[in-house]
mmCIF file of C-alpha atoms in Angstrom:
data_model
loop_
_atom_site.group_PDB
_atom_site.id
_atom_site.type_symbol
_atom_site.label_atom_id
_atom_site.label_comp_id
_atom_site.label_asym_id
_atom_site.label_seq_id
_atom_site.Cartn_x
_atom_site.Cartn_y
_atom_site.Cartn_z
ATOM 1 C CA THR A 13 12.121 -6.882 12.427
ATOM 2 C CA GLN A 14 8.379 -6.900 12.930
ATOM 3 C CA LEU A 15 6.225 -8.598 10.332
ATOM 4 C CA LEU A 16 2.711 -7.786 9.117
ATOM 5 C CA GLU A 17 0.585 -10.514 7.600
ATOM 6 C CA GLN A 18 -2.305 -9.482 5.366
ATOM 7 C CA SER A 19 -5.234 -11.650 4.335
ATOM 8 C CA PRO A 20 -6.640 -12.447 1.976
ATOM 9 C CA GLN A 21 -3.910 -11.942 -0.608
ATOM 10 C CA PHE A 22 -6.439 -11.649 -3.438
ATOM 11 C CA LEU A 23 -10.120 -10.761 -3.410
ATOM 12 C CA SER A 24 -12.452 -10.539 -6.375
ATOM 13 C CA ILE A 25 -16.027 -9.475 -5.687
ATOM 14 C CA GLN A 26 -19.072 -7.994 -7.396
ATOM 15 C CA GLU A 27 -20.092 -4.368 -7.050
ATOM 16 C CA GLY A 28 -22.308 -3.839 -4.001
ATOM 17 C CA GLU A 29 -20.769 -6.602 -1.896
ATOM 18 C CA ASN A 30 -19.118 -6.020 1.483
ATOM 19 C CA LEU A 31 -15.613 -7.196 2.331
ATOM 20 C CA THR A 32 -13.059 -7.223 5.173
ATOM 21 C CA VAL A 33 -9.300 -7.245 4.858
ATOM 22 C CA TYR A 34 -7.090 -8.195 7.805
ATOM 23 C CA CYS A 35 -3.654 -7.148 8.948
ATOM 24 C CA ASN A 36 -2.039 -9.174 11.737
ATOM 25 C CA SER A 37 1.211 -9.226 13.644
ATOM 26 C CA SER A 38 2.674 -10.893 16.708
ATOM 27 C CA SER A 39 4.257 -7.561 17.627
ATOM 28 C CA VAL A 40 2.814 -4.393 19.056
ATOM 29 C CA PHE A 41 2.861 -1.332 16.838
ATOM 30 C CA SER A 42 2.666 2.277 17.997
ATOM 31 C CA SER A 43 0.418 2.997 15.043
ATOM 32 C CA LEU A 44 -0.888 1.340 11.892
ATOM 33 C CA GLN A 45 -1.579 2.914 8.586
ATOM 34 C CA TRP A 46 -3.607 1.761 5.598
ATOM 35 C CA TYR A 47 -2.591 2.750 2.089
ATOM 36 C CA ARG A 48 -4.180 2.096 -1.295
ATOM 37 C CA GLN A 49 -2.005 1.658 -4.371
ATOM 38 C CA GLU A 50 -3.242 1.698 -7.948
ATOM 39 C CA PRO A 51 -1.259 0.271 -10.870
ATOM 40 C CA GLY A 52 1.637 2.504 -11.892
ATOM 41 C CA GLU A 53 1.329 4.751 -8.908
ATOM 42 C CA GLY A 54 2.748 5.016 -5.406
ATOM 43 C CA PRO A 55 0.711 4.145 -2.293
ATOM 44 C CA VAL A 56 -1.619 6.821 -0.953
ATOM 45 C CA LEU A 57 -2.470 7.049 2.708
ATOM 46 C CA LEU A 58 -6.073 6.286 3.634
ATOM 47 C CA VAL A 59 -5.937 6.403 7.437
ATOM 48 C CA THR A 60 -3.750 6.156 10.527
ATOM 49 C CA VAL A 61 -4.900 4.430 13.709
ATOM 50 C CA VAL A 62 -2.980 5.048 16.931
ATOM 51 C CA THR A 63 -5.088 4.014 19.925
ATOM 52 C CA GLY A 64 -5.953 0.380 20.724
ATOM 53 C CA GLY A 65 -9.590 -0.272 19.901
ATOM 54 C CA GLU A 66 -9.833 2.800 17.738
ATOM 55 C CA VAL A 67 -12.356 2.827 14.882
ATOM 56 C CA LYS A 68 -12.200 5.313 12.037
ATOM 57 C CA LYS A 69 -14.596 5.708 9.158
ATOM 58 C CA LEU A 70 -13.854 7.161 5.758
ATOM 59 C CA LYS A 71 -17.127 7.145 3.748
ATOM 60 C CA ARG A 72 -17.752 3.448 3.040
ATOM 61 C CA LEU A 73 -14.444 2.305 4.614
ATOM 62 C CA THR A 74 -14.205 1.388 8.270
ATOM 63 C CA PHE A 75 -10.798 0.848 9.902
ATOM 64 C CA GLN A 76 -10.261 -0.797 13.275
ATOM 65 C CA PHE A 77 -7.133 -1.096 15.396
ATOM 66 C CA GLY A 78 -7.059 -4.082 17.725
ATOM 67 C CA ASP A 79 -7.156 -3.517 21.454
ATOM 68 C CA ALA A 80 -3.640 -4.906 21.826
ATOM 69 C CA ARG A 81 -2.399 -2.839 18.839
ATOM 70 C CA LYS A 82 -1.181 -5.989 17.064
ATOM 71 C CA ASP A 83 -3.823 -6.169 14.350
ATOM 72 C CA SER A 84 -6.103 -4.114 12.217
ATOM 73 C CA SER A 85 -8.977 -4.543 9.807
ATOM 74 C CA LEU A 86 -10.449 -2.666 6.908
ATOM 75 C CA HIS A 87 -14.100 -3.181 6.046
ATOM 76 C CA ILE A 88 -15.632 -1.815 2.820
ATOM 77 C CA THR A 89 -19.388 -1.564 2.561
ATOM 78 C CA ALA A 90 -21.082 -1.768 -0.847
ATOM 79 C CA ALA A 91 -17.847 -1.972 -2.798
ATOM 80 C CA GLN A 92 -17.563 -0.079 -6.051
ATOM 81 C CA PRO A 93 -15.267 -0.618 -9.062
ATOM 82 C CA GLY A 94 -13.391 2.527 -7.984
ATOM 83 C CA ASP A 95 -12.295 0.655 -4.811
ATOM 84 C CA THR A 96 -10.169 -1.663 -6.950
ATOM 85 C CA GLY A 97 -6.506 -1.587 -6.006
ATOM 86 C CA LEU A 98 -3.813 -2.929 -3.696
ATOM 87 C CA TYR A 99 -4.540 -2.302 -0.021
ATOM 88 C CA LEU A 100 -1.434 -2.160 2.149
ATOM 89 C CA CYS A 101 -1.199 -1.974 5.901
ATOM 90 C CA ALA A 102 1.932 -0.494 7.430
ATOM 91 C CA GLY A 103 3.170 -0.313 11.001
ATOM 92 C CA ALA A 104 5.706 1.963 12.563
ATOM 93 C CA ASP A 105 8.698 0.038 13.905
ATOM 94 C CA LEU A 106 10.189 2.436 16.388
ATOM 95 C CA ASN A 107 13.171 0.240 17.002
ATOM 96 C CA TYR A 108 14.653 1.597 13.781
ATOM 97 C CA GLY A 109 14.804 4.824 11.910
ATOM 98 C CA GLY A 110 14.942 7.391 14.635
ATOM 99 C CA SER A 111 11.959 9.147 16.061
ATOM 100 C CA GLN A 112 9.729 8.555 13.065
ATOM 101 C CA GLY A 113 10.554 4.889 12.913
ATOM 102 C CA ASN A 114 10.461 2.882 9.754
ATOM 103 C CA LEU A 115 7.176 1.883 8.128
ATOM 104 C CA ILE A 116 7.001 -1.902 7.737
ATOM 105 C CA PHE A 117 4.538 -2.872 4.995
ATOM 106 C CA GLY A 118 2.490 -6.018 4.624
ATOM 107 C CA LYS A 119 2.359 -7.742 1.255
ATOM 108 C CA GLY A 120 -1.027 -6.246 0.512
ATOM 109 C CA THR A 121 -4.467 -7.410 -0.511
ATOM 110 C CA LYS A 122 -5.262 -7.079 -4.175
ATOM 111 C CA LEU A 123 -8.923 -6.161 -4.513
ATOM 112 C CA SER A 124 -10.901 -6.343 -7.730
ATOM 113 C CA VAL A 125 -14.471 -5.078 -7.769
ATOM 114 C CA LYS A 126 -16.381 -6.062 -10.909
ATOM 115 C CA PRO A 127 -19.305 -3.983 -12.172
ATOM 116 C CA GLU B 35 1.648 21.536 -3.864
ATOM 117 C CA ALA B 36 3.897 19.487 -6.124
ATOM 118 C CA GLY B 37 4.246 15.851 -5.200
ATOM 119 C CA VAL B 38 7.280 13.620 -4.997
ATOM 120 C CA ALA B 39 8.993 13.486 -8.390
ATOM 121 C CA GLN B 40 10.900 10.438 -9.589
ATOM 122 C CA SER B 41 12.763 9.622 -12.750
ATOM 123 C CA PRO B 42 13.070 7.701 -14.933
ATOM 124 C CA ARG B 43 9.655 6.041 -14.828
ATOM 125 C CA TYR B 44 10.918 2.957 -16.641
ATOM 126 C CA LYS B 45 14.361 1.450 -17.167
ATOM 127 C CA ILE B 46 15.438 -1.762 -18.850
ATOM 128 C CA ILE B 47 19.052 -2.888 -18.470
ATOM 129 C CA GLU B 48 21.139 -6.014 -18.833
ATOM 130 C CA LYS B 49 22.411 -7.741 -15.712
ATOM 131 C CA ARG B 50 25.747 -6.431 -14.477
ATOM 132 C CA GLN B 51 24.986 -2.983 -15.863
ATOM 133 C CA SER B 52 24.441 0.032 -13.608
ATOM 134 C CA VAL B 53 21.402 2.263 -13.167
ATOM 135 C CA ALA B 54 20.555 5.372 -11.177
ATOM 136 C CA PHE B 55 17.231 6.709 -9.984
ATOM 137 C CA TRP B 56 16.489 10.270 -8.949
ATOM 138 C CA CYS B 57 14.013 11.623 -6.474
ATOM 139 C CA ASN B 58 12.882 15.125 -5.619
ATOM 140 C CA PRO B 59 10.799 15.167 -2.462
ATOM 141 C CA ILE B 60 8.049 17.537 -1.518
ATOM 142 C CA SER B 61 9.496 20.929 -0.620
ATOM 143 C CA GLY B 62 10.307 21.228 3.051
ATOM 144 C CA HIS B 63 10.146 17.456 3.768
ATOM 145 C CA ALA B 64 13.262 16.624 5.804
ATOM 146 C CA THR B 65 12.842 12.870 5.799
ATOM 147 C CA LEU B 66 13.194 10.843 2.633
ATOM 148 C CA TYR B 67 12.890 7.094 2.046
ATOM 149 C CA TRP B 68 13.677 4.669 -0.730
ATOM 150 C CA TYR B 69 11.574 1.550 -0.913
ATOM 151 C CA GLN B 70 11.867 -1.473 -3.195
ATOM 152 C CA GLN B 71 8.598 -3.094 -4.279
ATOM 153 C CA ILE B 72 8.861 -6.410 -5.991
ATOM 154 C CA LEU B 73 5.830 -7.524 -8.026
ATOM 155 C CA GLY B 74 3.119 -8.918 -5.777
ATOM 156 C CA GLN B 75 4.685 -7.668 -2.555
ATOM 157 C CA GLY B 76 4.533 -4.679 -0.294
ATOM 158 C CA PRO B 77 7.263 -2.006 -0.317
ATOM 159 C CA LYS B 78 10.442 -2.907 1.485
ATOM 160 C CA LEU B 79 12.487 -0.103 3.052
ATOM 161 C CA LEU B 80 16.018 0.309 1.626
ATOM 162 C CA ILE B 81 17.241 3.505 3.253
ATOM 163 C CA GLN B 82 15.991 6.474 5.274
ATOM 164 C CA PHE B 83 17.513 9.970 5.212
ATOM 165 C CA GLN B 84 16.972 12.794 7.639
ATOM 166 C CA ASN B 85 18.113 15.947 5.774
ATOM 167 C CA ASN B 86 21.386 14.785 4.216
ATOM 168 C CA GLY B 87 22.284 12.196 6.845
ATOM 169 C CA VAL B 88 21.478 8.484 6.757
ATOM 170 C CA VAL B 89 19.216 7.393 9.599
ATOM 171 C CA ASP B 90 18.797 3.728 8.678
ATOM 172 C CA ASP B 91 20.365 1.713 5.851
ATOM 173 C CA SER B 92 20.348 -1.646 7.545
ATOM 174 C CA GLN B 93 18.342 -3.262 4.694
ATOM 175 C CA LEU B 94 20.345 -1.721 1.848
ATOM 176 C CA PRO B 95 22.481 -4.327 -0.009
ATOM 177 C CA LYS B 96 25.596 -2.215 0.235
ATOM 178 C CA ASP B 97 27.707 -4.413 -2.048
ATOM 179 C CA ARG B 98 25.670 -3.171 -5.010
ATOM 180 C CA PHE B 99 23.315 -0.438 -3.847
ATOM 181 C CA SER B 100 24.259 3.108 -2.832
ATOM 182 C CA ALA B 101 22.248 6.220 -2.108
ATOM 183 C CA GLU B 102 22.988 9.785 -1.371
ATOM 184 C CA ARG B 103 21.097 12.941 -0.565
ATOM 185 C CA LEU B 104 23.341 15.847 -1.116
ATOM 186 C CA LYS B 105 22.285 19.165 0.319
ATOM 187 C CA GLY B 106 19.342 17.473 2.018
ATOM 188 C CA VAL B 107 16.949 17.780 -0.922
ATOM 189 C CA ASP B 108 17.193 15.551 -3.978
ATOM 190 C CA SER B 109 18.349 11.973 -3.681
ATOM 191 C CA THR B 110 19.792 9.379 -5.997
ATOM 192 C CA LEU B 111 19.722 5.590 -5.675
ATOM 193 C CA LYS B 112 22.311 3.629 -7.669
ATOM 194 C CA ILE B 113 22.588 -0.057 -8.415
ATOM 195 C CA GLN B 114 25.911 -1.375 -9.676
ATOM 196 C CA PRO B 115 26.117 -4.100 -10.856
ATOM 197 C CA ALA B 116 22.466 -5.016 -11.289
ATOM 198 C CA LYS B 117 21.184 -8.559 -10.811
ATOM 199 C CA LEU B 118 18.045 -10.194 -12.161
ATOM 200 C CA GLU B 119 16.438 -10.102 -8.712
ATOM 201 C CA ASP B 120 16.727 -6.311 -8.627
ATOM 202 C CA SER B 121 13.807 -6.107 -11.040
ATOM 203 C CA ALA B 122 11.268 -4.097 -9.069
ATOM 204 C CA VAL B 123 9.641 -0.720 -8.626
ATOM 205 C CA TYR B 124 11.778 1.677 -6.657
ATOM 206 C CA LEU B 125 9.601 4.089 -4.714
ATOM 207 C CA CYS B 126 10.747 7.312 -3.145
ATOM 208 C CA ALA B 127 8.720 8.833 -0.305
ATOM 209 C CA SER B 128 8.997 11.873 1.892
ATOM 210 C CA ILE B 129 7.389 12.947 5.094
ATOM 211 C CA ALA B 130 6.726 16.296 6.629
ATOM 212 C CA PHE B 131 5.547 15.438 10.087
ATOM 213 C CA VAL B 132 7.832 13.537 12.388
ATOM 214 C CA SER B 133 5.925 11.891 15.201
ATOM 215 C CA SER B 134 7.127 9.840 18.176
ATOM 216 C CA ALA B 135 4.180 7.532 17.535
ATOM 217 C CA GLY B 136 5.270 7.018 13.928
ATOM 218 C CA ASP B 137 1.964 8.245 12.553
ATOM 219 C CA GLY B 138 3.154 10.807 10.035
ATOM 220 C CA GLU B 139 1.889 10.570 6.462
ATOM 221 C CA LEU B 140 4.314 9.327 3.803
ATOM 222 C CA PHE B 141 3.919 10.844 0.382
ATOM 223 C CA PHE B 142 5.121 8.509 -2.387
ATOM 224 C CA GLY B 143 6.281 9.212 -5.888
ATOM 225 C CA GLU B 144 4.990 7.181 -8.819
ATOM 226 C CA GLY B 145 8.050 4.979 -8.737
ATOM 227 C CA SER B 146 10.764 3.881 -11.151
ATOM 228 C CA ARG B 147 10.149 0.465 -12.678
ATOM 229 C CA LEU B 148 13.393 -1.419 -13.288
ATOM 230 C CA THR B 149 13.623 -4.507 -15.464
ATOM 231 C CA VAL B 150 16.939 -6.400 -15.435
ATOM 232 C CA LEU B 151 17.348 -8.844 -18.321
#
Protein backbone atom coordinates (compact mmCIF):
# COMPACT_ATOMS: atom_id res chain seq x y z
CA THR A 1 0.00 0.00 0.00
CA GLN A 2 1.30 3.44 -0.93
CA LEU A 3 1.82 5.99 1.84
CA LEU A 4 1.47 9.76 1.81
CA GLU A 5 3.39 11.82 4.34
CA GLN A 6 2.15 15.31 5.08
CA SER A 7 4.07 18.10 6.77
CA PRO A 8 3.83 19.98 8.92
CA GLN A 9 1.28 18.16 11.04
CA PHE A 10 0.18 21.38 12.77
CA LEU A 11 0.50 25.00 11.68
CA SER A 12 -0.64 28.08 13.57
CA ILE A 13 -0.16 31.43 11.88
CA GLN A 14 -1.45 34.99 11.92
CA GLU A 15 -3.86 36.37 9.36
CA GLY A 16 -2.01 37.70 6.32
CA GLU A 17 0.92 35.29 6.49
CA ASN A 18 1.85 32.87 3.72
CA LEU A 19 2.28 29.13 4.23
CA THR A 20 3.16 25.95 2.37
CA VAL A 21 1.98 22.44 3.16
CA TYR A 22 3.74 19.41 1.72
CA CYS A 23 2.60 15.94 0.68
CA ASN A 24 5.29 13.38 -0.12
CA SER A 25 5.49 9.75 -1.14
CA SER A 26 8.08 7.30 -2.37
CA SER A 27 5.51 5.99 -4.84
CA VAL A 28 4.16 7.42 -8.06
CA PHE A 29 0.50 8.40 -8.11
CA SER A 30 -1.65 8.76 -11.19
CA SER A 31 -3.24 11.80 -9.59
CA LEU A 32 -3.28 13.69 -6.31
CA GLN A 33 -6.16 15.48 -4.71
CA TRP A 34 -6.32 18.06 -1.93
CA TYR A 35 -9.29 18.18 0.41
CA ARG A 36 -10.19 20.52 3.25
CA GLN A 37 -12.09 19.25 6.25
CA GLU A 38 -13.74 21.41 8.88
CA PRO A 39 -14.73 20.11 12.33
CA GLY A 40 -17.84 17.94 12.24
CA GLU A 41 -17.91 17.74 8.48
CA GLY A 42 -16.61 15.47 5.76
CA PRO A 43 -13.67 16.42 3.53
CA VAL A 44 -14.43 18.66 0.55
CA LEU A 45 -12.39 18.49 -2.64
CA LEU A 46 -10.29 21.55 -3.43
CA VAL A 47 -8.35 20.41 -6.48
CA THR A 48 -7.08 17.44 -8.48
CA VAL A 49 -3.66 17.44 -10.15
CA VAL A 50 -2.91 14.83 -12.77
CA THR A 51 0.10 15.87 -14.85
CA GLY A 52 3.64 15.94 -13.47
CA GLY A 53 4.72 19.55 -12.92
CA GLU A 54 1.15 20.79 -13.06
CA VAL A 55 0.29 23.98 -11.19
CA LYS A 56 -3.28 24.94 -10.37
CA LYS A 57 -4.53 28.08 -8.69
CA LEU A 58 -7.71 28.51 -6.72
CA LYS A 59 -7.92 32.15 -5.61
CA ARG A 60 -5.20 32.45 -2.92
CA LEU A 61 -4.35 28.72 -3.03
CA THR A 62 -1.68 27.36 -5.37
CA PHE A 63 -1.29 23.62 -5.84
CA GLN A 64 1.68 21.94 -7.48
CA PHE A 65 2.24 18.34 -8.52
CA GLY A 66 5.86 17.20 -8.58
CA ASP A 67 7.49 16.36 -11.90
CA ALA A 68 7.81 12.72 -10.87
CA ARG A 69 4.22 12.63 -9.54
CA LYS A 70 5.42 11.56 -6.10
CA ASP A 71 4.82 14.78 -4.22
CA SER A 72 2.62 17.83 -4.09
CA SER A 73 2.45 21.14 -2.30
CA LEU A 74 -0.24 23.60 -1.32
CA HIS A 75 0.69 27.24 -0.90
CA ILE A 76 -1.69 29.75 0.65
CA THR A 77 -1.04 33.45 0.17
CA ALA A 78 -2.26 35.96 2.75
CA ALA A 79 -4.04 33.38 4.89
CA GLN A 80 -7.40 34.28 6.41
CA PRO A 81 -9.25 32.84 9.42
CA GLY A 82 -11.64 31.18 6.99
CA ASP A 83 -8.75 29.03 5.75
CA THR A 84 -8.64 27.27 9.11
CA GLY A 85 -9.17 23.53 8.81
CA LEU A 86 -7.58 20.16 8.18
CA TYR A 87 -5.89 19.93 4.78
CA LEU A 88 -5.66 16.39 3.42
CA CYS A 89 -3.83 15.15 0.38
CA ALA A 90 -5.04 11.96 -1.26
CA GLY A 91 -3.56 9.84 -4.01
CA ALA A 92 -5.22 7.30 -6.24
CA ASP A 93 -3.76 3.83 -5.74
CA LEU A 94 -4.71 2.09 -8.95
CA ASN A 95 -3.44 -1.26 -7.68
CA TYR A 96 -6.67 -1.59 -5.74
CA GLY A 97 -10.30 -0.76 -6.12
CA GLY A 98 -10.89 -1.31 -9.80
CA SER A 99 -10.70 1.38 -12.41
CA GLN A 100 -11.25 4.23 -9.98
CA GLY A 101 -8.66 2.98 -7.57
CA ASN A 102 -8.74 3.68 -3.89
CA LEU A 103 -7.93 7.08 -2.50
CA ILE A 104 -5.12 6.88 0.04
CA PHE A 105 -5.16 9.83 2.42
CA GLY A 106 -2.32 11.45 4.28
CA LYS A 107 -2.75 12.25 7.98
CA GLY A 108 -3.41 15.88 7.20
CA THR A 109 -2.12 19.29 8.21
CA LYS A 110 -4.17 21.09 10.81
CA LEU A 111 -4.08 24.80 10.00
CA SER A 112 -5.16 27.52 12.39
CA VAL A 113 -5.21 31.11 11.18
CA LYS A 114 -5.61 33.66 13.95
CA PRO A 115 -7.16 37.08 13.31
CA GLU B 1 -28.61 18.37 -5.39
CA ALA B 2 -28.80 16.56 -2.08
CA GLY B 3 -25.50 15.48 -0.58
CA VAL B 4 -24.44 12.21 0.98
CA ALA B 5 -26.65 11.51 3.99
CA GLN B 6 -25.42 9.60 7.03
CA SER B 7 -27.00 8.60 10.31
CA PRO B 8 -26.72 8.62 13.19
CA ARG B 9 -24.41 11.61 13.61
CA TYR B 10 -23.30 10.47 17.05
CA LYS B 11 -23.33 7.14 18.85
CA ILE B 12 -21.99 6.12 22.25
CA ILE B 13 -21.85 2.44 23.13
CA GLU B 14 -20.15 0.11 25.56
CA LYS B 15 -17.43 -2.18 24.31
CA ARG B 16 -18.69 -5.52 23.01
CA GLN B 17 -21.99 -3.94 21.96
CA SER B 18 -23.00 -3.63 18.32
CA VAL B 19 -23.70 -0.56 16.21
CA ALA B 20 -24.88 0.14 12.67
CA PHE B 21 -24.37 3.17 10.47
CA TRP B 22 -26.44 4.08 7.44
CA CYS B 23 -25.47 5.95 4.29
CA ASN B 24 -27.51 7.27 1.39
CA PRO B 25 -25.22 8.41 -1.44
CA ILE B 26 -25.88 11.09 -3.99
CA SER B 27 -28.47 9.92 -6.48
CA GLY B 28 -26.91 8.19 -9.46
CA HIS B 29 -23.51 7.62 -7.84
CA ALA B 30 -22.59 4.00 -8.50
CA THR B 31 -19.47 3.86 -6.34
CA LEU B 32 -19.69 4.12 -2.57
CA TYR B 33 -16.94 4.07 0.05
CA TRP B 34 -16.77 3.72 3.81
CA TYR B 35 -13.81 5.36 5.53
CA GLN B 36 -12.72 5.30 9.16
CA GLN B 37 -11.15 8.48 10.50
CA ILE B 38 -9.50 8.23 13.89
CA LEU B 39 -8.92 11.53 15.70
CA GLY B 40 -5.84 13.29 14.35
CA GLN B 41 -5.51 11.07 11.30
CA GLY B 42 -6.63 11.05 7.70
CA PRO B 43 -9.49 8.82 6.52
CA LYS B 44 -8.65 5.14 6.07
CA LEU B 45 -10.59 3.16 3.49
CA LEU B 46 -12.63 0.27 4.86
CA ILE B 47 -14.64 -0.89 1.86
CA GLN B 48 -15.56 0.14 -1.67
CA PHE B 49 -18.77 -0.82 -3.48
CA GLN B 50 -19.55 -0.58 -7.16
CA ASN B 51 -23.36 -0.72 -7.39
CA ASN B 52 -24.20 -3.58 -4.99
CA GLY B 53 -20.93 -5.47 -5.41
CA VAL B 54 -17.81 -5.23 -3.26
CA VAL B 55 -14.78 -3.99 -5.21
CA ASP B 56 -12.29 -3.86 -2.35
CA ASP B 57 -12.66 -4.84 1.30
CA SER B 58 -9.03 -5.73 1.94
CA GLN B 59 -8.77 -3.30 4.89
CA LEU B 60 -12.07 -4.19 6.52
CA PRO B 61 -11.61 -6.08 9.83
CA LYS B 62 -14.00 -8.81 8.83
CA ASP B 63 -14.07 -10.50 12.23
CA ARG B 64 -16.11 -7.59 13.57
CA PHE B 65 -17.01 -5.28 10.69
CA SER B 66 -19.52 -5.97 7.94
CA ALA B 67 -21.06 -3.83 5.24
CA GLU B 68 -23.69 -4.24 2.62
CA ARG B 69 -25.23 -2.23 -0.15
CA LEU B 70 -28.48 -3.84 -1.10
CA LYS B 71 -30.02 -2.72 -4.39
CA GLY B 72 -26.94 -0.64 -5.13
CA VAL B 73 -28.15 2.48 -3.34
CA ASP B 74 -28.12 2.77 0.47
CA SER B 75 -25.41 1.11 2.49
CA THR B 76 -25.01 0.00 6.08
CA LEU B 77 -21.82 -0.56 8.05
CA LYS B 78 -22.04 -2.73 11.16
CA ILE B 79 -19.59 -3.31 13.97
CA GLN B 80 -20.12 -6.29 16.25
CA PRO B 81 -18.68 -6.53 18.83
CA ALA B 82 -17.20 -3.06 19.17
CA LYS B 83 -13.77 -2.46 20.70
CA LEU B 84 -12.36 0.67 22.30
CA GLU B 85 -10.11 1.25 19.27
CA ASP B 86 -13.15 1.47 17.02
CA SER B 87 -13.85 4.96 18.38
CA ALA B 88 -13.67 7.12 15.27
CA VAL B 89 -15.70 9.01 12.72
CA TYR B 90 -17.11 6.77 10.01
CA LEU B 91 -17.34 8.62 6.73
CA CYS B 92 -19.37 7.56 3.74
CA ALA B 93 -18.46 8.90 0.30
CA SER B 94 -19.77 8.45 -3.19
CA ILE B 95 -18.45 9.26 -6.61
CA ALA B 96 -20.11 9.94 -9.90
CA PHE B 97 -17.22 10.00 -12.30
CA VAL B 98 -15.06 6.90 -12.67
CA SER B 99 -11.71 7.73 -14.21
CA SER B 100 -8.82 5.51 -15.16
CA ALA B 101 -6.52 8.18 -13.72
CA GLY B 102 -8.34 8.06 -10.39
CA ASP B 103 -9.19 11.74 -10.49
CA GLY B 104 -12.91 11.65 -9.86
CA GLU B 105 -14.34 13.79 -7.05
CA LEU B 106 -15.43 12.06 -3.87
CA PHE B 107 -18.40 13.57 -2.08
CA PHE B 108 -18.37 12.87 1.63
CA GLY B 109 -21.15 12.82 4.16
CA GLU B 110 -20.79 14.56 7.51
CA GLY B 111 -19.82 11.32 9.18
CA SER B 112 -21.01 9.26 12.13
CA ARG B 113 -18.97 9.78 15.28
CA LEU B 114 -18.65 6.60 17.35
CA THR B 115 -17.45 6.55 20.93
CA VAL B 116 -16.83 3.15 22.50
CA LEU B 117 -16.59 3.19 26.30
